[in-house]
mmCIF file of C-alpha atoms in Angstrom:
data_model
loop_
_atom_site.group_PDB
_atom_site.id
_atom_site.type_symbol
_atom_site.label_atom_id
_atom_site.label_comp_id
_atom_site.label_asym_id
_atom_site.label_seq_id
_atom_site.Cartn_x
_atom_site.Cartn_y
_atom_site.Cartn_z
ATOM 1 C CA MET M 17 6.955 -29.246 18.310
ATOM 2 C CA THR M 18 3.163 -29.217 17.925
ATOM 3 C CA PRO M 19 1.892 -32.557 17.151
ATOM 4 C CA PRO M 20 -0.287 -33.249 13.974
ATOM 5 C CA VAL M 21 -4.108 -32.779 14.417
ATOM 6 C CA PRO M 22 -6.320 -35.696 13.546
ATOM 7 C CA PRO M 23 -7.460 -35.222 10.015
ATOM 8 C CA ALA M 24 -11.188 -35.030 10.791
ATOM 9 C CA SER M 25 -10.433 -32.329 13.477
ATOM 10 C CA ARG M 26 -8.180 -29.878 11.051
ATOM 11 C CA PRO M 27 -9.550 -26.733 10.325
ATOM 12 C CA THR M 28 -9.632 -25.868 6.645
ATOM 13 C CA LEU M 29 -7.456 -23.021 5.247
ATOM 14 C CA LEU M 30 -8.440 -21.630 1.793
ATOM 15 C CA VAL M 31 -5.846 -19.938 -0.084
ATOM 16 C CA LEU M 32 -6.648 -17.572 -2.837
ATOM 17 C CA ASP M 33 -3.709 -18.401 -5.061
ATOM 18 C CA ALA M 34 -1.050 -16.303 -6.481
ATOM 19 C CA ASP M 35 2.297 -17.423 -7.970
ATOM 20 C CA PRO M 36 4.498 -18.367 -6.180
ATOM 21 C CA LEU M 37 2.294 -20.030 -3.377
ATOM 22 C CA PRO M 38 2.999 -19.140 0.233
ATOM 23 C CA ARG M 39 5.446 -21.243 2.349
ATOM 24 C CA LEU M 40 3.221 -22.604 5.211
ATOM 25 C CA GLY M 41 5.446 -25.525 6.298
ATOM 26 C CA ARG M 42 4.842 -25.051 10.010
ATOM 27 C CA LEU M 43 1.182 -25.746 9.356
ATOM 28 C CA THR M 44 1.826 -29.093 7.877
ATOM 29 C CA GLY M 45 -0.498 -31.625 9.704
ATOM 30 C CA ARG M 46 -2.292 -29.139 11.597
ATOM 31 C CA VAL M 47 -4.539 -27.552 9.057
ATOM 32 C CA ARG M 48 -6.296 -28.889 5.743
ATOM 33 C CA ILE M 49 -4.943 -26.696 3.038
ATOM 34 C CA GLU M 50 -7.191 -26.106 -0.006
ATOM 35 C CA HIS M 51 -6.657 -23.814 -2.865
ATOM 36 C CA ALA M 52 -8.910 -21.579 -5.107
ATOM 37 C CA ASP M 53 -8.710 -18.945 -7.927
ATOM 38 C CA ALA M 54 -11.231 -16.364 -8.969
ATOM 39 C CA THR M 55 -13.237 -18.994 -10.739
ATOM 40 C CA THR M 56 -13.621 -21.376 -7.866
ATOM 41 C CA LEU M 57 -13.502 -19.188 -4.892
ATOM 42 C CA ALA M 58 -17.297 -18.749 -4.526
ATOM 43 C CA ALA M 59 -18.010 -22.448 -4.544
ATOM 44 C CA ARG M 60 -15.241 -23.333 -1.824
ATOM 45 C CA LEU M 61 -15.857 -20.473 0.608
ATOM 46 C CA PRO M 62 -18.553 -22.265 2.566
ATOM 47 C CA ASP M 63 -16.166 -25.099 3.470
ATOM 48 C CA ALA M 64 -13.271 -22.921 4.738
ATOM 49 C CA ASP M 65 -12.560 -21.817 8.363
ATOM 50 C CA VAL M 66 -9.915 -19.357 7.327
ATOM 51 C CA LEU M 67 -9.297 -17.550 3.977
ATOM 52 C CA LEU M 68 -5.792 -16.511 3.114
ATOM 53 C CA VAL M 69 -5.907 -13.805 0.407
ATOM 54 C CA TRP M 70 -2.533 -14.332 -0.911
ATOM 55 C CA ASP M 71 -3.519 -12.974 -4.382
ATOM 56 C CA PHE M 72 -3.954 -9.319 -3.077
ATOM 57 C CA THR M 73 -4.301 -7.931 -6.456
ATOM 58 C CA SER M 74 -7.612 -9.805 -7.031
ATOM 59 C CA HIS M 75 -11.232 -8.474 -6.439
ATOM 60 C CA ALA M 76 -12.480 -12.096 -6.204
ATOM 61 C CA VAL M 77 -13.355 -12.004 -2.585
ATOM 62 C CA ARG M 78 -15.424 -8.843 -2.993
ATOM 63 C CA GLU M 79 -17.317 -10.546 -5.823
ATOM 64 C CA ALA M 80 -17.708 -14.088 -4.196
ATOM 65 C CA TRP M 81 -18.411 -13.200 -0.494
ATOM 66 C CA PRO M 82 -22.204 -12.112 -0.986
ATOM 67 C CA GLY M 83 -23.118 -15.829 -1.979
ATOM 68 C CA GLU M 84 -24.855 -18.633 -0.183
ATOM 69 C CA GLY M 85 -23.722 -20.490 2.897
ATOM 70 C CA PRO M 86 -21.497 -20.338 5.708
ATOM 71 C CA ARG M 87 -18.292 -17.893 5.488
ATOM 72 C CA PRO M 88 -14.756 -18.217 6.990
ATOM 73 C CA ARG M 89 -14.339 -16.817 10.475
ATOM 74 C CA TRP M 90 -11.196 -15.261 9.780
ATOM 75 C CA VAL M 91 -9.934 -13.574 6.568
ATOM 76 C CA HIS M 92 -6.245 -12.475 6.244
ATOM 77 C CA THR M 93 -4.916 -10.517 3.301
ATOM 78 C CA ALA M 94 -1.171 -10.510 2.401
ATOM 79 C CA SER M 95 -1.246 -6.748 1.905
ATOM 80 C CA ALA M 96 -1.671 -3.562 3.887
ATOM 81 C CA GLY M 97 -4.608 -2.287 2.019
ATOM 82 C CA VAL M 98 -7.929 -4.097 2.402
ATOM 83 C CA ASP M 99 -10.138 -2.251 -0.117
ATOM 84 C CA HIS M 100 -9.718 -4.980 -2.613
ATOM 85 C CA LEU M 101 -11.754 -7.390 -0.608
ATOM 86 C CA MET M 102 -14.198 -5.309 1.350
ATOM 87 C CA CYS M 103 -17.939 -5.485 0.493
ATOM 88 C CA PRO M 104 -21.054 -4.572 2.387
ATOM 89 C CA GLU M 105 -21.626 -8.252 3.316
ATOM 90 C CA LEU M 106 -18.100 -8.835 4.728
ATOM 91 C CA THR M 107 -18.183 -5.560 6.626
ATOM 92 C CA ALA M 108 -21.582 -6.415 8.281
ATOM 93 C CA SER M 109 -20.239 -9.959 9.060
ATOM 94 C CA ASP M 110 -18.839 -11.319 12.318
ATOM 95 C CA THR M 111 -15.807 -12.480 10.252
ATOM 96 C CA VAL M 112 -12.451 -11.001 11.542
ATOM 97 C CA VAL M 113 -10.142 -9.405 8.916
ATOM 98 C CA THR M 114 -6.524 -9.000 9.241
ATOM 99 C CA ASN M 115 -3.629 -7.494 7.089
ATOM 100 C CA ALA M 116 0.080 -7.567 6.658
ATOM 101 C CA ARG M 117 0.629 -4.474 8.736
ATOM 102 C CA GLY M 118 4.260 -4.155 9.592
ATOM 103 C CA VAL M 119 5.850 -6.068 6.740
ATOM 104 C CA PHE M 120 6.168 -2.991 4.182
ATOM 105 C CA ASP M 121 6.713 -0.023 6.371
ATOM 106 C CA GLN M 122 10.467 0.296 6.129
ATOM 107 C CA PRO M 123 10.810 -0.774 2.687
ATOM 108 C CA ILE M 124 8.312 1.666 1.479
ATOM 109 C CA ALA M 125 10.058 4.595 3.765
ATOM 110 C CA GLU M 126 13.369 3.658 1.996
ATOM 111 C CA TYR M 127 11.805 3.897 -1.412
ATOM 112 C CA VAL M 128 10.337 7.262 -0.697
ATOM 113 C CA ALA M 129 13.679 8.532 0.366
ATOM 114 C CA ALA M 130 15.045 7.317 -2.616
ATOM 115 C CA LEU M 131 12.589 9.041 -4.794
ATOM 116 C CA VAL M 132 13.081 12.258 -2.991
ATOM 117 C CA LEU M 133 16.877 11.963 -3.296
ATOM 118 C CA ALA M 134 16.578 11.029 -7.189
ATOM 119 C CA MET M 135 14.220 13.939 -7.923
ATOM 120 C CA ALA M 136 16.205 16.502 -5.934
ATOM 121 C CA LYS M 137 19.626 15.369 -7.497
ATOM 122 C CA ASP M 138 17.934 15.088 -10.977
ATOM 123 C CA LEU M 139 18.988 11.512 -11.294
ATOM 124 C CA PRO M 140 16.519 10.602 -14.107
ATOM 125 C CA ARG M 141 17.914 13.175 -16.416
ATOM 126 C CA THR M 142 21.458 12.168 -15.438
ATOM 127 C CA LEU M 143 20.801 8.657 -16.786
ATOM 128 C CA ASP M 144 19.081 9.981 -19.948
ATOM 129 C CA LEU M 145 21.980 12.098 -20.599
ATOM 130 C CA GLN M 146 24.451 9.125 -20.050
ATOM 131 C CA ARG M 147 22.569 7.045 -22.604
ATOM 132 C CA THR M 148 23.182 9.762 -25.285
ATOM 133 C CA ARG M 149 26.712 10.411 -24.026
ATOM 134 C CA GLU M 150 26.017 14.122 -23.351
ATOM 135 C CA TRP M 151 28.026 16.009 -20.726
ATOM 136 C CA ARG M 152 25.724 18.622 -19.216
ATOM 137 C CA HIS M 153 26.316 20.240 -15.961
ATOM 138 C CA ARG M 154 23.373 20.941 -13.780
ATOM 139 C CA GLU M 155 22.621 21.980 -10.267
ATOM 140 C CA GLY M 156 20.800 19.601 -7.868
ATOM 141 C CA GLN M 157 18.560 20.650 -4.779
ATOM 142 C CA GLN M 158 19.790 20.159 -1.223
ATOM 143 C CA VAL M 159 17.332 17.916 0.571
ATOM 144 C CA ALA M 160 18.309 18.806 4.088
ATOM 145 C CA GLY M 161 16.251 21.641 5.255
ATOM 146 C CA THR M 162 13.264 21.152 2.834
ATOM 147 C CA ARG M 163 9.793 20.537 4.107
ATOM 148 C CA ALA M 164 7.655 17.264 3.610
ATOM 149 C CA CYS M 165 3.871 16.606 4.287
ATOM 150 C CA VAL M 166 3.190 12.908 4.748
ATOM 151 C CA VAL M 167 -0.595 12.075 4.337
ATOM 152 C CA GLY M 168 -1.365 8.911 6.313
ATOM 153 C CA SER M 169 -0.434 8.298 9.799
ATOM 154 C CA GLY M 170 -0.348 4.558 9.830
ATOM 155 C CA PRO M 171 2.959 2.490 10.371
ATOM 156 C CA ILE M 172 4.064 3.320 6.737
ATOM 157 C CA GLY M 173 3.487 7.043 7.072
ATOM 158 C CA ARG M 174 5.302 6.985 10.449
ATOM 159 C CA ALA M 175 8.250 4.985 9.016
ATOM 160 C CA ILE M 176 8.321 7.624 6.035
ATOM 161 C CA THR M 177 8.386 10.562 8.612
ATOM 162 C CA ARG M 178 11.356 8.866 10.597
ATOM 163 C CA THR M 179 13.224 8.264 7.449
ATOM 164 C CA LEU M 180 12.955 11.692 5.980
ATOM 165 C CA LYS M 181 13.878 13.237 9.360
ATOM 166 C CA ALA M 182 17.072 11.392 9.174
ATOM 167 C CA LEU M 183 17.813 13.480 6.001
ATOM 168 C CA ASP M 184 17.060 16.536 8.024
ATOM 169 C CA VAL M 185 13.774 17.123 6.244
ATOM 170 C CA THR M 186 11.267 18.853 8.321
ATOM 171 C CA THR M 187 8.064 16.553 8.217
ATOM 172 C CA ALA M 188 4.554 17.077 9.088
ATOM 173 C CA LEU M 189 2.239 14.034 9.404
ATOM 174 C CA VAL M 190 -1.331 14.200 8.666
ATOM 175 C CA GLY M 191 -3.947 11.587 9.882
ATOM 176 C CA ARG M 192 -7.601 11.054 10.051
ATOM 177 C CA VAL M 193 -7.943 12.994 13.347
ATOM 178 C CA PRO M 194 -5.666 15.538 15.064
ATOM 179 C CA ARG M 195 -3.569 14.112 18.081
ATOM 180 C CA THR M 196 -0.157 14.637 19.611
ATOM 181 C CA GLY M 197 2.354 14.855 16.686
ATOM 182 C CA ILE M 198 -0.162 14.447 14.021
ATOM 183 C CA HIS M 199 -2.153 16.933 12.193
ATOM 184 C CA GLY M 200 -5.844 16.464 11.222
ATOM 185 C CA PRO M 201 -7.389 16.954 7.636
ATOM 186 C CA ASP M 202 -8.319 20.536 8.230
ATOM 187 C CA ASP M 203 -4.397 21.297 8.254
ATOM 188 C CA LEU M 204 -3.838 19.684 5.076
ATOM 189 C CA ASP M 205 -4.096 22.533 2.569
ATOM 190 C CA ARG M 206 -1.994 24.699 4.727
ATOM 191 C CA LEU M 207 0.596 22.094 5.070
ATOM 192 C CA ILE M 208 0.673 21.106 1.395
ATOM 193 C CA ALA M 209 1.076 24.820 0.316
ATOM 194 C CA ARG M 210 4.449 25.013 2.157
ATOM 195 C CA ALA M 211 5.707 21.539 1.428
ATOM 196 C CA ASP M 212 8.584 20.689 -1.073
ATOM 197 C CA TRP M 213 7.501 17.099 -0.775
ATOM 198 C CA VAL M 214 3.823 15.848 -0.756
ATOM 199 C CA ILE M 215 3.725 11.989 0.198
ATOM 200 C CA ALA M 216 0.446 10.043 0.004
ATOM 201 C CA ALA M 217 0.453 6.990 2.057
ATOM 202 C CA ALA M 218 -3.112 6.900 3.164
ATOM 203 C CA PRO M 219 -5.466 3.893 3.029
ATOM 204 C CA LEU M 220 -8.360 4.045 0.537
ATOM 205 C CA THR M 221 -11.640 4.941 2.181
ATOM 206 C CA GLU M 222 -14.714 6.966 1.015
ATOM 207 C CA ARG M 223 -12.963 9.987 2.788
ATOM 208 C CA THR M 224 -9.566 9.605 0.962
ATOM 209 C CA ARG M 225 -10.793 8.712 -2.607
ATOM 210 C CA GLY M 226 -9.943 11.241 -4.959
ATOM 211 C CA MET M 227 -8.450 13.616 -2.233
ATOM 212 C CA PHE M 228 -5.532 14.711 -4.498
ATOM 213 C CA ASP M 229 -7.403 16.624 -7.207
ATOM 214 C CA LEU M 230 -6.899 19.476 -9.324
ATOM 215 C CA ARG M 231 -7.659 21.898 -6.556
ATOM 216 C CA ARG M 232 -5.200 20.144 -4.252
ATOM 217 C CA PHE M 233 -2.472 20.186 -6.829
ATOM 218 C CA GLY M 234 -3.308 23.892 -7.398
ATOM 219 C CA VAL M 235 -2.655 24.566 -3.754
ATOM 220 C CA MET M 236 0.974 23.128 -3.940
ATOM 221 C CA GLN M 237 3.830 25.410 -4.818
ATOM 222 C CA PRO M 238 5.468 25.358 -8.147
ATOM 223 C CA SER M 239 8.593 23.679 -6.865
ATOM 224 C CA ALA M 240 6.872 20.855 -4.971
ATOM 225 C CA ARG M 241 6.989 17.282 -5.990
ATOM 226 C CA PHE M 242 4.235 14.683 -5.249
ATOM 227 C CA ILE M 243 4.847 10.942 -4.360
ATOM 228 C CA ASN M 244 1.986 8.312 -4.155
ATOM 229 C CA VAL M 245 2.954 5.137 -2.371
ATOM 230 C CA GLY M 246 -0.607 4.592 -0.767
ATOM 231 C CA ARG M 247 -3.427 3.668 -3.141
ATOM 232 C CA GLY M 248 -3.916 4.657 -6.781
ATOM 233 C CA GLN M 249 -7.471 5.755 -6.093
ATOM 234 C CA LEU M 250 -6.104 8.638 -3.678
ATOM 235 C CA VAL M 251 -5.354 10.532 -6.855
ATOM 236 C CA VAL M 252 -7.509 11.918 -9.566
ATOM 237 C CA THR M 253 -4.821 10.785 -12.443
ATOM 238 C CA GLU M 254 -5.869 12.966 -15.060
ATOM 239 C CA ALA M 255 -5.648 16.146 -12.572
ATOM 240 C CA LEU M 256 -2.124 15.224 -11.571
ATOM 241 C CA ALA M 257 -1.266 14.732 -15.283
ATOM 242 C CA GLU M 258 -2.678 18.244 -16.015
ATOM 243 C CA ALA M 259 -0.799 19.730 -13.104
ATOM 244 C CA LEU M 260 2.418 18.371 -14.427
ATOM 245 C CA ARG M 261 1.751 19.602 -18.070
ATOM 246 C CA ARG M 262 0.877 23.098 -16.868
ATOM 247 C CA ARG M 263 3.853 23.096 -14.398
ATOM 248 C CA TRP M 264 1.808 23.697 -11.412
ATOM 249 C CA ILE M 265 4.111 21.269 -9.637
ATOM 250 C CA ALA M 266 7.642 20.376 -10.383
ATOM 251 C CA GLY M 267 7.326 16.760 -10.669
ATOM 252 C CA ALA M 268 5.754 13.564 -9.263
ATOM 253 C CA ALA M 269 6.383 9.882 -8.718
ATOM 254 C CA LEU M 270 3.604 7.144 -8.733
ATOM 255 C CA ASP M 271 4.077 3.639 -7.457
ATOM 256 C CA VAL M 272 0.378 2.813 -7.428
ATOM 257 C CA PHE M 273 -2.414 3.441 -9.920
ATOM 258 C CA GLU M 274 -6.118 3.518 -10.358
ATOM 259 C CA HIS M 275 -5.853 0.463 -12.791
ATOM 260 C CA GLU M 276 -2.998 -1.870 -12.644
ATOM 261 C CA PRO M 277 -1.037 -2.960 -14.449
ATOM 262 C CA LEU M 278 -0.367 0.269 -16.445
ATOM 263 C CA GLY M 279 -0.928 -0.607 -20.032
ATOM 264 C CA PRO M 280 1.729 0.270 -22.563
ATOM 265 C CA ASP M 281 -0.756 2.700 -24.320
ATOM 266 C CA SER M 282 -1.345 4.696 -21.023
ATOM 267 C CA PRO M 283 -0.742 8.479 -21.673
ATOM 268 C CA LEU M 284 0.945 8.465 -18.185
ATOM 269 C CA TRP M 285 4.163 6.977 -19.626
ATOM 270 C CA GLU M 286 4.762 10.274 -21.360
ATOM 271 C CA VAL M 287 3.599 12.835 -18.749
ATOM 272 C CA PRO M 288 6.508 15.252 -18.350
ATOM 273 C CA GLY M 289 8.135 15.141 -14.894
ATOM 274 C CA LEU M 290 6.447 11.817 -13.811
ATOM 275 C CA LEU M 291 8.336 8.812 -12.604
ATOM 276 C CA VAL M 292 6.478 5.530 -12.854
ATOM 277 C CA SER M 293 7.189 2.314 -11.071
ATOM 278 C CA PRO M 294 5.282 -0.807 -11.051
ATOM 279 C CA HIS M 295 3.862 -1.036 -7.420
ATOM 280 C CA MET M 296 7.104 -2.090 -6.074
ATOM 281 C CA SER M 297 7.944 0.251 -3.379
ATOM 282 C CA GLY M 298 7.404 -2.316 -0.389
ATOM 283 C CA ASP M 299 8.699 -5.382 -2.337
ATOM 284 C CA THR M 300 12.396 -6.163 -1.093
ATOM 285 C CA VAL M 301 14.226 -9.377 -1.456
ATOM 286 C CA GLY M 302 12.316 -12.056 0.696
ATOM 287 C CA TRP M 303 9.031 -10.241 0.856
ATOM 288 C CA ARG M 304 6.859 -13.117 0.252
ATOM 289 C CA ASP M 305 8.604 -15.154 2.867
ATOM 290 C CA ARG M 306 7.932 -12.555 5.402
ATOM 291 C CA LEU M 307 4.320 -12.500 4.513
ATOM 292 C CA GLY M 308 4.253 -16.246 4.847
ATOM 293 C CA THR M 309 5.928 -16.229 8.279
ATOM 294 C CA GLN M 310 3.479 -13.378 9.484
ATOM 295 C CA PHE M 311 0.466 -15.433 8.510
ATOM 296 C CA VAL M 312 1.669 -18.640 10.098
ATOM 297 C CA GLU M 313 2.442 -16.680 13.264
ATOM 298 C CA LEU M 314 -1.138 -15.194 13.224
ATOM 299 C CA TYR M 315 -2.529 -18.760 12.540
ATOM 300 C CA GLU M 316 -0.885 -20.037 15.526
ATOM 301 C CA ARG M 317 -2.510 -17.267 17.733
ATOM 302 C CA TRP M 318 -5.881 -18.043 16.276
ATOM 303 C CA GLU M 319 -5.329 -21.848 16.652
ATOM 304 C CA ALA M 320 -4.558 -21.209 20.530
ATOM 305 C CA GLY M 321 -7.530 -18.936 21.036
ATOM 306 C CA ARG M 322 -5.318 -15.977 21.521
ATOM 307 C CA PRO M 323 -6.385 -12.420 20.104
ATOM 308 C CA LEU M 324 -5.221 -11.627 16.602
ATOM 309 C CA LEU M 325 -2.969 -9.003 15.662
ATOM 310 C CA ASN M 326 -3.479 -6.523 12.845
ATOM 311 C CA VAL M 327 -7.307 -6.612 13.056
ATOM 312 C CA VAL M 328 -8.821 -4.300 10.574
ATOM 313 C CA ASP M 329 -11.769 -2.052 11.590
ATOM 314 C CA LYS M 330 -14.165 -3.004 8.838
ATOM 315 C CA GLN M 331 -16.082 0.316 8.988
ATOM 316 C CA ARG M 332 -12.778 2.368 8.576
ATOM 317 C CA GLY M 333 -11.009 0.095 6.281
ATOM 318 C CA TYR M 334 -7.795 -0.042 8.258
ATOM 319 C CA VAL M 335 -6.149 -1.171 11.379
ATOM 320 C CA PRO M 336 -6.611 1.507 14.177
ATOM 321 C CA GLY M 337 -3.502 2.946 15.500
ATOM 322 C CA ARG M 338 -2.068 5.455 17.599
#
């Protein structure tokens, strides 16, 4: 058991709060834990050695970081994406940024597989017909033997690929650069033109923002379905809605949106063929505890002077991988 650190020597961990708060019990007596919200973050940043962005839906870090005074040496966000906190001043600084890479991979892959099966078997329509007590026989689609194009070759994209292959779906993976087993961006149009399932799981960067626009939806075949579990800004939302209304594609499912939460007056609720879910694809029972445990383990590496894992390339906006 690690002995307590004298109070005067304890580093300061600042937590950008979200409810419920993280469980950091193993750090008791080893670190001074302070809390902030969007209104107090800027004033408390100069006194922090480490910042834990527990509220990963907030843009408070991006807004507070350019202020006066010292800045934390390390920032960890309890999310896979980092676009909500990056700003030019943080990018140019010596501060190390880490993310929650590894926590959400398999849950998101399972969610994508569930969406593929639900759309292929027309389960949303089955539920609608059950509610109206209507017996209407239909034919579903066989998933085995179909083709998928997964855009985003990080851990989430690779987990999606493995899971779809278990359903006997022929899957092509597209990344930032071509390499063994991964296609490059130049192959994207060719691959989505043949795909039954197009799945967006890429990080949000200047290169990926708006990559799924009206032209890209026009490239897809009329029987294709589109799924976005990456970032909402990967998609030009109105272009997707227009493609569905014109029946350029057969259907779509969005778990992430340009603006969240999706308001009750959003026209997306009524777009034909669109499944809407509230940014939940990676959230399974106990996910917050797993995020807390991951941070504690990272903190112990930092405390011991060992190299951190999940270090984000601040220029690219994600953790480089194979």
